[in-house]
């Protein structure tokens, strides 16, 4: 997931340094998403697969990640909330390119599903999330 996030932020990092997303920023987000989706799905070493990235509504993008060997359980949900969501947030908030787009209002959603497509957990990262 880390390499996918680094690539994602390098793609969308071209949006600049202003404090509000413009139409050009949203177009750049769409272009970055198309580029990302061209290399997806990608199986990660931890037995998960980054499926796709979606844009919208507005200055929002959503990453969907599938746990290939797992079906929904409270234990799995708790593990994802405790470990993976914290890890994704740390990776995302720790990147300089992320900071530049977050300060323009980008919201990034991470959705975790089981091998049958059932929602396990999700999180949103915005500028406020990275300050916590």
mmCIF file of N, CA, C and O in Angstrom, residues 6-93:
data_model
loop_
_atom_site.group_PDB
_atom_site.id
_atom_site.type_symbol
_atom_site.label_atom_id
_atom_site.label_comp_id
_atom_site.label_asym_id
_atom_site.label_seq_id
_atom_site.Cartn_x
_atom_site.Cartn_y
_atom_site.Cartn_z
ATOM 1 N N UNK A 6 2.595 6.493 -2.312
ATOM 2 C CA UNK A 6 3.657 7.373 -2.788
ATOM 3 C C UNK A 6 3.403 7.751 -4.236
ATOM 4 O O UNK A 6 3.485 8.915 -4.617
ATOM 5 N N UNK A 7 3.067 6.764 -5.060
ATOM 6 C CA UNK A 7 2.765 7.029 -6.462
ATOM 7 C C UNK A 7 1.564 7.953 -6.594
ATOM 8 O O UNK A 7 1.567 8.903 -7.363
ATOM 9 N N UNK A 8 0.531 7.700 -5.809
ATOM 10 C CA UNK A 8 -0.683 8.524 -5.864
ATOM 11 C C UNK A 8 -0.373 9.970 -5.547
ATOM 12 O O UNK A 8 -0.811 10.887 -6.244
ATOM 13 N N UNK A 9 0.370 10.197 -4.494
ATOM 14 C CA UNK A 9 0.648 11.568 -4.099
ATOM 15 C C UNK A 9 1.600 12.248 -5.064
ATOM 16 O O UNK A 9 1.515 13.443 -5.284
ATOM 17 N N UNK A 10 2.493 11.489 -5.698
ATOM 18 C CA UNK A 10 3.352 12.120 -6.686
ATOM 19 C C UNK A 10 2.535 12.522 -7.911
ATOM 20 O O UNK A 10 2.811 13.533 -8.541
ATOM 21 N N UNK A 11 1.492 11.760 -8.215
ATOM 22 C CA UNK A 11 0.619 12.108 -9.344
ATOM 23 C C UNK A 11 -0.195 13.359 -9.055
ATOM 24 O O UNK A 11 -0.303 14.248 -9.885
ATOM 25 N N UNK A 12 -0.799 13.403 -7.896
ATOM 26 C CA UNK A 12 -1.694 14.510 -7.585
ATOM 27 C C UNK A 12 -0.934 15.692 -7.003
ATOM 28 O O UNK A 12 -1.454 16.789 -6.936
ATOM 29 N N UNK A 13 0.322 15.504 -6.657
ATOM 30 C CA UNK A 13 1.119 16.574 -6.082
ATOM 31 C C UNK A 13 1.317 17.753 -7.013
ATOM 32 O O UNK A 13 1.764 18.813 -6.591
ATOM 33 N N UNK A 14 0.954 17.612 -8.267
ATOM 34 C CA UNK A 14 1.119 18.692 -9.231
ATOM 35 C C UNK A 14 0.092 19.792 -9.056
ATOM 36 O O UNK A 14 0.150 20.796 -9.744
ATOM 37 N N UNK A 15 -0.835 19.660 -8.131
ATOM 38 C CA UNK A 15 -1.916 20.634 -8.034
ATOM 39 C C UNK A 15 -1.493 21.940 -7.407
ATOM 40 O O UNK A 15 -2.235 22.907 -7.481
ATOM 41 N N UNK A 16 -0.347 22.029 -6.790
ATOM 42 C CA UNK A 16 0.156 23.319 -6.354
ATOM 43 C C UNK A 16 -0.046 23.628 -4.893
ATOM 44 O O UNK A 16 -0.286 22.749 -4.090
ATOM 45 N N UNK A 17 0.019 24.913 -4.563
ATOM 46 C CA UNK A 17 0.117 25.319 -3.174
ATOM 47 C C UNK A 17 -0.953 26.300 -2.715
ATOM 48 O O UNK A 17 -0.844 26.844 -1.642
ATOM 49 N N UNK A 18 -1.962 26.573 -3.485
ATOM 50 C CA UNK A 18 -3.009 27.501 -3.061
ATOM 51 C C UNK A 18 -3.789 26.880 -1.909
ATOM 52 O O UNK A 18 -3.586 25.731 -1.555
ATOM 53 N N UNK A 19 -4.728 27.639 -1.320
ATOM 54 C CA UNK A 19 -5.459 27.130 -0.162
ATOM 55 C C UNK A 19 -6.855 26.632 -0.477
ATOM 56 O O UNK A 19 -7.590 26.292 0.423
ATOM 57 N N UNK A 20 -7.244 26.586 -1.715
ATOM 58 C CA UNK A 20 -8.553 26.054 -2.081
ATOM 59 C C UNK A 20 -8.431 25.330 -3.414
ATOM 60 O O UNK A 20 -7.705 25.771 -4.297
ATOM 61 N N UNK A 21 -9.137 24.220 -3.533
ATOM 62 C CA UNK A 21 -9.090 23.447 -4.769
ATOM 63 C C UNK A 21 -9.800 24.211 -5.873
ATOM 64 O O UNK A 21 -10.894 24.722 -5.692
ATOM 65 N N UNK A 22 -9.170 24.259 -7.014
ATOM 66 C CA UNK A 22 -9.760 24.914 -8.174
ATOM 67 C C UNK A 22 -10.275 23.848 -9.139
ATOM 68 O O UNK A 22 -10.064 22.653 -8.927
ATOM 69 N N UNK A 23 -10.922 24.292 -10.205
ATOM 70 C CA UNK A 23 -11.360 23.344 -11.234
ATOM 71 C C UNK A 23 -10.161 22.617 -11.826
ATOM 72 O O UNK A 23 -10.242 21.426 -12.136
ATOM 73 N N UNK A 24 -9.051 23.330 -11.980
ATOM 74 C CA UNK A 24 -7.836 22.697 -12.506
ATOM 75 C C UNK A 24 -7.334 21.610 -11.553
ATOM 76 O O UNK A 24 -6.877 20.553 -11.999
ATOM 77 N N UNK A 25 -7.426 21.863 -10.250
ATOM 78 C CA UNK A 25 -7.018 20.856 -9.270
ATOM 79 C C UNK A 25 -7.861 19.591 -9.401
ATOM 80 O O UNK A 25 -7.350 18.481 -9.351
ATOM 81 N N UNK A 26 -9.151 19.784 -9.558
ATOM 82 C CA UNK A 26 -10.043 18.629 -9.685
ATOM 83 C C UNK A 26 -9.763 17.884 -10.991
ATOM 84 O O UNK A 26 -9.746 16.651 -11.007
ATOM 85 N N UNK A 27 -9.479 18.612 -12.071
ATOM 86 C CA UNK A 27 -9.089 17.949 -13.331
ATOM 87 C C UNK A 27 -7.811 17.155 -13.127
ATOM 88 O O UNK A 27 -7.695 16.023 -13.599
ATOM 89 N N UNK A 28 -6.837 17.757 -12.420
ATOM 90 C CA UNK A 28 -5.581 17.039 -12.153
ATOM 91 C C UNK A 28 -5.818 15.791 -11.313
ATOM 92 O O UNK A 28 -5.173 14.761 -11.517
ATOM 93 N N UNK A 29 -6.747 15.877 -10.373
ATOM 94 C CA UNK A 29 -7.092 14.723 -9.556
ATOM 95 C C UNK A 29 -7.681 13.610 -10.426
ATOM 96 O O UNK A 29 -7.327 12.442 -10.283
ATOM 97 N N UNK A 30 -8.536 13.982 -11.365
ATOM 98 C CA UNK A 30 -9.097 12.995 -12.298
ATOM 99 C C UNK A 30 -7.991 12.365 -13.153
ATOM 100 O O UNK A 30 -7.992 11.142 -13.365
ATOM 101 N N UNK A 31 -7.071 13.188 -13.635
ATOM 102 C CA UNK A 31 -5.973 12.648 -14.455
ATOM 103 C C UNK A 31 -5.089 11.713 -13.645
ATOM 104 O O UNK A 31 -4.694 10.644 -14.126
ATOM 105 N N UNK A 32 -4.775 12.109 -12.406
ATOM 106 C CA UNK A 32 -3.955 11.254 -11.543
ATOM 107 C C UNK A 32 -4.663 9.939 -11.271
ATOM 108 O O UNK A 32 -4.043 8.871 -11.260
ATOM 109 N N UNK A 33 -5.967 10.015 -11.077
ATOM 110 C CA UNK A 33 -6.758 8.812 -10.807
ATOM 111 C C UNK A 33 -6.748 7.875 -12.013
ATOM 112 O O UNK A 33 -6.597 6.659 -11.863
ATOM 113 N N UNK A 34 -6.902 8.434 -13.202
ATOM 114 C CA UNK A 34 -6.835 7.607 -14.417
ATOM 115 C C UNK A 34 -5.485 6.915 -14.516
ATOM 116 O O UNK A 34 -5.417 5.727 -14.849
ATOM 117 N N UNK A 35 -4.416 7.651 -14.224
ATOM 118 C CA UNK A 35 -3.081 7.071 -14.276
ATOM 119 C C UNK A 35 -2.938 5.955 -13.240
ATOM 120 O O UNK A 35 -2.418 4.879 -13.543
ATOM 121 N N UNK A 36 -3.406 6.195 -12.026
ATOM 122 C CA UNK A 36 -3.356 5.172 -10.986
ATOM 123 C C UNK A 36 -4.143 3.934 -11.382
ATOM 124 O O UNK A 36 -3.665 2.811 -11.249
ATOM 125 N N UNK A 37 -5.357 4.143 -11.846
ATOM 126 C CA UNK A 37 -6.214 3.014 -12.195
ATOM 127 C C UNK A 37 -5.642 2.196 -13.343
ATOM 128 O O UNK A 37 -5.936 1.007 -13.461
ATOM 129 N N UNK A 38 -4.792 2.823 -14.153
ATOM 130 C CA UNK A 38 -4.118 2.087 -15.222
ATOM 131 C C UNK A 38 -3.151 1.041 -14.697
ATOM 132 O O UNK A 38 -2.812 0.094 -15.405
ATOM 133 N N UNK A 39 -2.704 1.206 -13.456
ATOM 134 C CA UNK A 39 -1.765 0.244 -12.870
ATOM 135 C C UNK A 39 -2.428 -0.641 -11.818
ATOM 136 O O UNK A 39 -1.752 -1.406 -11.136
ATOM 137 N N UNK A 40 -3.728 -0.519 -11.665
ATOM 138 C CA UNK A 40 -4.468 -1.302 -10.670
ATOM 139 C C UNK A 40 -5.327 -2.351 -11.360
ATOM 140 O O UNK A 40 -5.683 -2.173 -12.513
ATOM 141 N N UNK A 41 -5.677 -3.420 -10.691
ATOM 142 C CA UNK A 41 -5.424 -3.739 -9.285
ATOM 143 C C UNK A 41 -3.979 -4.195 -9.060
ATOM 144 O O UNK A 41 -3.326 -4.707 -9.962
ATOM 145 N N UNK A 42 -3.527 -3.995 -7.833
ATOM 146 C CA UNK A 42 -2.182 -4.388 -7.420
ATOM 147 C C UNK A 42 -2.301 -5.183 -6.129
ATOM 148 O O UNK A 42 -2.889 -4.719 -5.166
ATOM 149 N N UNK A 43 -1.733 -6.395 -6.148
ATOM 150 C CA UNK A 43 -1.715 -7.224 -4.943
ATOM 151 C C UNK A 43 -0.529 -6.789 -4.092
ATOM 152 O O UNK A 43 0.589 -6.641 -4.589
ATOM 153 N N UNK A 44 -0.789 -6.568 -2.810
ATOM 154 C CA UNK A 44 0.237 -6.162 -1.855
ATOM 155 C C UNK A 44 0.801 -7.398 -1.166
ATOM 156 O O UNK A 44 0.179 -8.458 -1.162
ATOM 157 N N UNK A 45 1.951 -7.249 -0.571
ATOM 158 C CA UNK A 45 2.614 -8.377 0.084
ATOM 159 C C UNK A 45 1.852 -8.886 1.305
ATOM 160 O O UNK A 45 2.066 -10.004 1.752
ATOM 161 N N UNK A 46 0.936 -8.083 1.837
ATOM 162 C CA UNK A 46 0.191 -8.494 3.030
ATOM 163 C C UNK A 46 -1.101 -9.244 2.700
ATOM 164 O O UNK A 46 -1.935 -9.465 3.570
ATOM 165 N N UNK A 47 -1.269 -9.654 1.436
ATOM 166 C CA UNK A 47 -2.459 -10.417 1.067
ATOM 167 C C UNK A 47 -3.674 -9.548 0.783
ATOM 168 O O UNK A 47 -4.797 -10.025 0.809
ATOM 169 N N UNK A 48 -3.439 -8.287 0.513
ATOM 170 C CA UNK A 48 -4.523 -7.389 0.132
ATOM 171 C C UNK A 48 -4.300 -6.931 -1.298
ATOM 172 O O UNK A 48 -3.206 -7.083 -1.859
ATOM 173 N N UNK A 49 -5.349 -6.372 -1.879
ATOM 174 C CA UNK A 49 -5.260 -5.873 -3.246
ATOM 175 C C UNK A 49 -5.862 -4.473 -3.291
ATOM 176 O O UNK A 49 -6.992 -4.273 -2.844
ATOM 177 N N UNK A 50 -5.116 -3.520 -3.814
ATOM 178 C CA UNK A 50 -5.663 -2.191 -4.070
ATOM 179 C C UNK A 50 -6.421 -2.314 -5.385
ATOM 180 O O UNK A 50 -5.835 -2.622 -6.423
ATOM 181 N N UNK A 51 -7.738 -2.128 -5.321
ATOM 182 C CA UNK A 51 -8.605 -2.397 -6.462
ATOM 183 C C UNK A 51 -8.686 -1.244 -7.445
ATOM 184 O O UNK A 51 -8.482 -1.417 -8.638
ATOM 185 N N UNK A 52 -9.070 -0.085 -6.936
ATOM 186 C CA UNK A 52 -9.330 1.049 -7.813
ATOM 187 C C UNK A 52 -9.339 2.321 -6.984
ATOM 188 O O UNK A 52 -9.390 2.288 -5.758
ATOM 189 N N UNK A 53 -9.286 3.422 -7.704
ATOM 190 C CA UNK A 53 -9.399 4.735 -7.088
ATOM 191 C C UNK A 53 -10.535 5.442 -7.810
ATOM 192 O O UNK A 53 -10.647 5.371 -9.030
ATOM 193 N N UNK A 54 -11.394 6.097 -7.028
ATOM 194 C CA UNK A 54 -12.543 6.831 -7.570
ATOM 195 C C UNK A 54 -12.446 8.284 -7.146
ATOM 196 O O UNK A 54 -11.987 8.585 -6.057
ATOM 197 N N UNK A 55 -12.916 9.179 -8.006
ATOM 198 C CA UNK A 55 -12.946 10.606 -7.678
ATOM 199 C C UNK A 55 -14.386 11.041 -7.460
ATOM 200 O O UNK A 55 -15.288 10.609 -8.177
ATOM 201 N N UNK A 56 -14.579 11.930 -6.486
ATOM 202 C CA UNK A 56 -15.859 12.589 -6.309
ATOM 203 C C UNK A 56 -16.669 12.042 -5.157
ATOM 204 O O UNK A 56 -16.339 11.017 -4.585
ATOM 205 N N UNK A 57 -17.663 12.782 -4.808
ATOM 206 C CA UNK A 57 -18.010 14.086 -5.365
ATOM 207 C C UNK A 57 -17.028 15.152 -4.891
ATOM 208 O O UNK A 57 -16.491 15.069 -3.788
ATOM 209 N N UNK A 58 -16.782 16.134 -5.732
ATOM 210 C CA UNK A 58 -15.878 17.220 -5.388
ATOM 211 C C UNK A 58 -14.442 16.778 -5.312
ATOM 212 O O UNK A 58 -13.983 15.912 -6.055
ATOM 213 N N UNK A 59 -13.710 17.348 -4.392
ATOM 214 C CA UNK A 59 -12.280 17.120 -4.249
ATOM 215 C C UNK A 59 -12.041 15.972 -3.260
ATOM 216 O O UNK A 59 -11.472 16.131 -2.184
ATOM 217 N N UNK A 60 -12.537 14.809 -3.649
ATOM 218 C CA UNK A 60 -12.481 13.598 -2.826
ATOM 219 C C UNK A 60 -12.006 12.459 -3.720
ATOM 220 O O UNK A 60 -12.433 12.354 -4.871
ATOM 221 N N UNK A 61 -11.134 11.626 -3.191
ATOM 222 C CA UNK A 61 -10.851 10.371 -3.889
ATOM 223 C C UNK A 61 -10.870 9.227 -2.915
ATOM 224 O O UNK A 61 -10.614 9.389 -1.733
ATOM 225 N N UNK A 62 -11.253 8.061 -3.443
ATOM 226 C CA UNK A 62 -11.477 6.883 -2.612
ATOM 227 C C UNK A 62 -10.643 5.723 -3.137
ATOM 228 O O UNK A 62 -10.714 5.386 -4.325
ATOM 229 N N UNK A 63 -9.862 5.136 -2.247
ATOM 230 C CA UNK A 63 -9.081 3.931 -2.545
ATOM 231 C C UNK A 63 -9.830 2.743 -1.960
ATOM 232 O O UNK A 63 -10.184 2.757 -0.782
ATOM 233 N N UNK A 64 -10.031 1.701 -2.755
ATOM 234 C CA UNK A 64 -10.668 0.481 -2.267
ATOM 235 C C UNK A 64 -9.611 -0.617 -2.181
ATOM 236 O O UNK A 64 -8.883 -0.866 -3.140
ATOM 237 N N UNK A 65 -9.562 -1.260 -1.025
ATOM 238 C CA UNK A 65 -8.573 -2.306 -0.759
ATOM 239 C C UNK A 65 -9.300 -3.570 -0.297
ATOM 240 O O UNK A 65 -10.085 -3.530 0.650
ATOM 241 N N UNK A 66 -9.021 -4.688 -0.955
ATOM 242 C CA UNK A 66 -9.670 -5.964 -0.659
ATOM 243 C C UNK A 66 -8.728 -6.882 0.122
ATOM 244 O O UNK A 66 -7.569 -7.037 -0.242
ATOM 245 N N UNK A 67 -9.273 -7.466 1.198
ATOM 246 C CA UNK A 67 -8.552 -8.509 1.937
ATOM 247 C C UNK A 67 -8.876 -9.830 1.235
ATOM 248 O O UNK A 67 -9.970 -10.360 1.359
ATOM 249 N N UNK A 68 -7.909 -10.364 0.509
ATOM 250 C CA UNK A 68 -8.142 -11.484 -0.397
ATOM 251 C C UNK A 68 -8.450 -12.804 0.295
ATOM 252 O O UNK A 68 -9.151 -13.640 -0.260
ATOM 253 N N UNK A 69 -7.937 -13.020 1.482
ATOM 254 C CA UNK A 69 -8.115 -14.297 2.165
ATOM 255 C C UNK A 69 -9.126 -14.232 3.300
ATOM 256 O O UNK A 69 -9.277 -15.189 4.038
ATOM 257 N N UNK A 70 -9.797 -13.108 3.450
ATOM 258 C CA UNK A 70 -10.610 -12.908 4.648
ATOM 259 C C UNK A 70 -12.068 -12.632 4.322
ATOM 260 O O UNK A 70 -12.388 -12.040 3.299
ATOM 261 N N UNK A 71 -12.922 -13.062 5.238
ATOM 262 C CA UNK A 71 -14.325 -12.681 5.202
ATOM 263 C C UNK A 71 -14.590 -11.842 6.449
ATOM 264 O O UNK A 71 -13.872 -11.928 7.443
ATOM 265 N N UNK A 72 -15.631 -11.034 6.377
ATOM 266 C CA UNK A 72 -15.943 -10.112 7.459
ATOM 267 C C UNK A 72 -16.071 -10.824 8.804
ATOM 268 O O UNK A 72 -16.685 -11.873 8.915
ATOM 269 N N UNK A 73 -15.449 -10.230 9.808
ATOM 270 C CA UNK A 73 -15.626 -10.659 11.197
ATOM 271 C C UNK A 73 -15.328 -9.452 12.074
ATOM 272 O O UNK A 73 -14.634 -8.518 11.649
ATOM 273 N N UNK A 74 -15.843 -9.465 13.287
ATOM 274 C CA UNK A 74 -15.546 -8.373 14.213
ATOM 275 C C UNK A 74 -14.048 -8.313 14.504
ATOM 276 O O UNK A 74 -13.475 -7.224 14.624
ATOM 277 N N UNK A 75 -13.408 -9.475 14.580
ATOM 278 C CA UNK A 75 -11.962 -9.518 14.828
ATOM 279 C C UNK A 75 -11.197 -8.835 13.687
ATOM 280 O O UNK A 75 -10.282 -8.043 13.928
ATOM 281 N N UNK A 76 -11.575 -9.141 12.452
ATOM 282 C CA UNK A 76 -10.924 -8.520 11.299
ATOM 283 C C UNK A 76 -11.167 -7.011 11.296
ATOM 284 O O UNK A 76 -10.252 -6.225 11.077
ATOM 285 N N UNK A 77 -12.392 -6.605 11.569
ATOM 286 C CA UNK A 77 -12.716 -5.170 11.615
ATOM 287 C C UNK A 77 -11.861 -4.468 12.668
ATOM 288 O O UNK A 77 -11.280 -3.406 12.400
ATOM 289 N N UNK A 78 -11.762 -5.043 13.847
ATOM 290 C CA UNK A 78 -10.967 -4.445 14.916
ATOM 291 C C UNK A 78 -9.490 -4.359 14.542
ATOM 292 O O UNK A 78 -8.827 -3.359 14.811
ATOM 293 N N UNK A 79 -8.980 -5.417 13.903
ATOM 294 C CA UNK A 79 -7.564 -5.425 13.492
ATOM 295 C C UNK A 79 -7.301 -4.337 12.456
ATOM 296 O O UNK A 79 -6.314 -3.605 12.537
ATOM 297 N N UNK A 80 -8.200 -4.198 11.496
ATOM 298 C CA UNK A 80 -8.031 -3.165 10.465
ATOM 299 C C UNK A 80 -8.103 -1.775 11.083
ATOM 300 O O UNK A 80 -7.272 -0.911 10.795
ATOM 301 N N UNK A 81 -9.072 -1.569 11.962
ATOM 302 C CA UNK A 81 -9.199 -0.260 12.594
ATOM 303 C C UNK A 81 -7.986 0.060 13.464
ATOM 304 O O UNK A 81 -7.527 1.192 13.503
ATOM 305 N N UNK A 82 -7.457 -0.938 14.125
ATOM 306 C CA UNK A 82 -6.343 -0.731 15.050
ATOM 307 C C UNK A 82 -5.014 -0.577 14.304
ATOM 308 O O UNK A 82 -4.208 0.281 14.642
ATOM 309 N N UNK A 83 -4.790 -1.378 13.269
ATOM 310 C CA UNK A 83 -3.478 -1.420 12.623
ATOM 311 C C UNK A 83 -3.427 -0.733 11.268
ATOM 312 O O UNK A 83 -2.645 0.186 11.064
ATOM 313 N N UNK A 84 -4.260 -1.178 10.347
ATOM 314 C CA UNK A 84 -4.140 -0.705 8.974
ATOM 315 C C UNK A 84 -4.569 0.746 8.804
ATOM 316 O O UNK A 84 -3.903 1.511 8.113
ATOM 317 N N UNK A 85 -5.660 1.124 9.427
ATOM 318 C CA UNK A 85 -6.120 2.510 9.284
ATOM 319 C C UNK A 85 -5.090 3.457 9.885
ATOM 320 O O UNK A 85 -4.758 4.486 9.293
ATOM 321 N N UNK A 86 -4.541 3.111 11.020
ATOM 322 C CA UNK A 86 -3.505 3.946 11.634
ATOM 323 C C UNK A 86 -2.272 4.023 10.733
ATOM 324 O O UNK A 86 -1.683 5.096 10.563
ATOM 325 N N UNK A 87 -1.899 2.909 10.127
ATOM 326 C CA UNK A 87 -0.738 2.884 9.232
ATOM 327 C C UNK A 87 -0.942 3.710 7.985
ATOM 328 O O UNK A 87 -0.046 4.443 7.549
ATOM 329 N N UNK A 88 -2.126 3.612 7.388
ATOM 330 C CA UNK A 88 -2.439 4.395 6.196
ATOM 331 C C UNK A 88 -2.407 5.882 6.528
ATOM 332 O O UNK A 88 -1.838 6.688 5.796
ATOM 333 N N UNK A 89 -2.998 6.238 7.642
ATOM 334 C CA UNK A 89 -3.020 7.645 8.053
ATOM 335 C C UNK A 89 -1.601 8.160 8.268
ATOM 336 O O UNK A 89 -1.243 9.240 7.807
ATOM 337 N N UNK A 90 -0.779 7.383 8.950
ATOM 338 C CA UNK A 90 0.597 7.785 9.211
ATOM 339 C C UNK A 90 1.378 7.968 7.909
ATOM 340 O O UNK A 90 2.080 8.965 7.724
ATOM 341 N N UNK A 91 1.241 7.016 6.979
ATOM 342 C CA UNK A 91 1.933 7.113 5.692
ATOM 343 C C UNK A 91 1.452 8.328 4.903
ATOM 344 O O UNK A 91 2.245 9.090 4.361
ATOM 345 N N UNK A 92 0.147 8.486 4.835
ATOM 346 C CA UNK A 92 -0.439 9.549 4.027
ATOM 347 C C UNK A 92 -0.099 10.915 4.599
ATOM 348 O O UNK A 92 0.319 11.815 3.881
ATOM 349 N N UNK A 93 -0.271 11.093 5.904
ATOM 350 C CA UNK A 93 -0.024 12.392 6.537
ATOM 351 C C UNK A 93 1.458 12.737 6.580
ATOM 352 O O UNK A 93 1.813 13.915 6.652
#
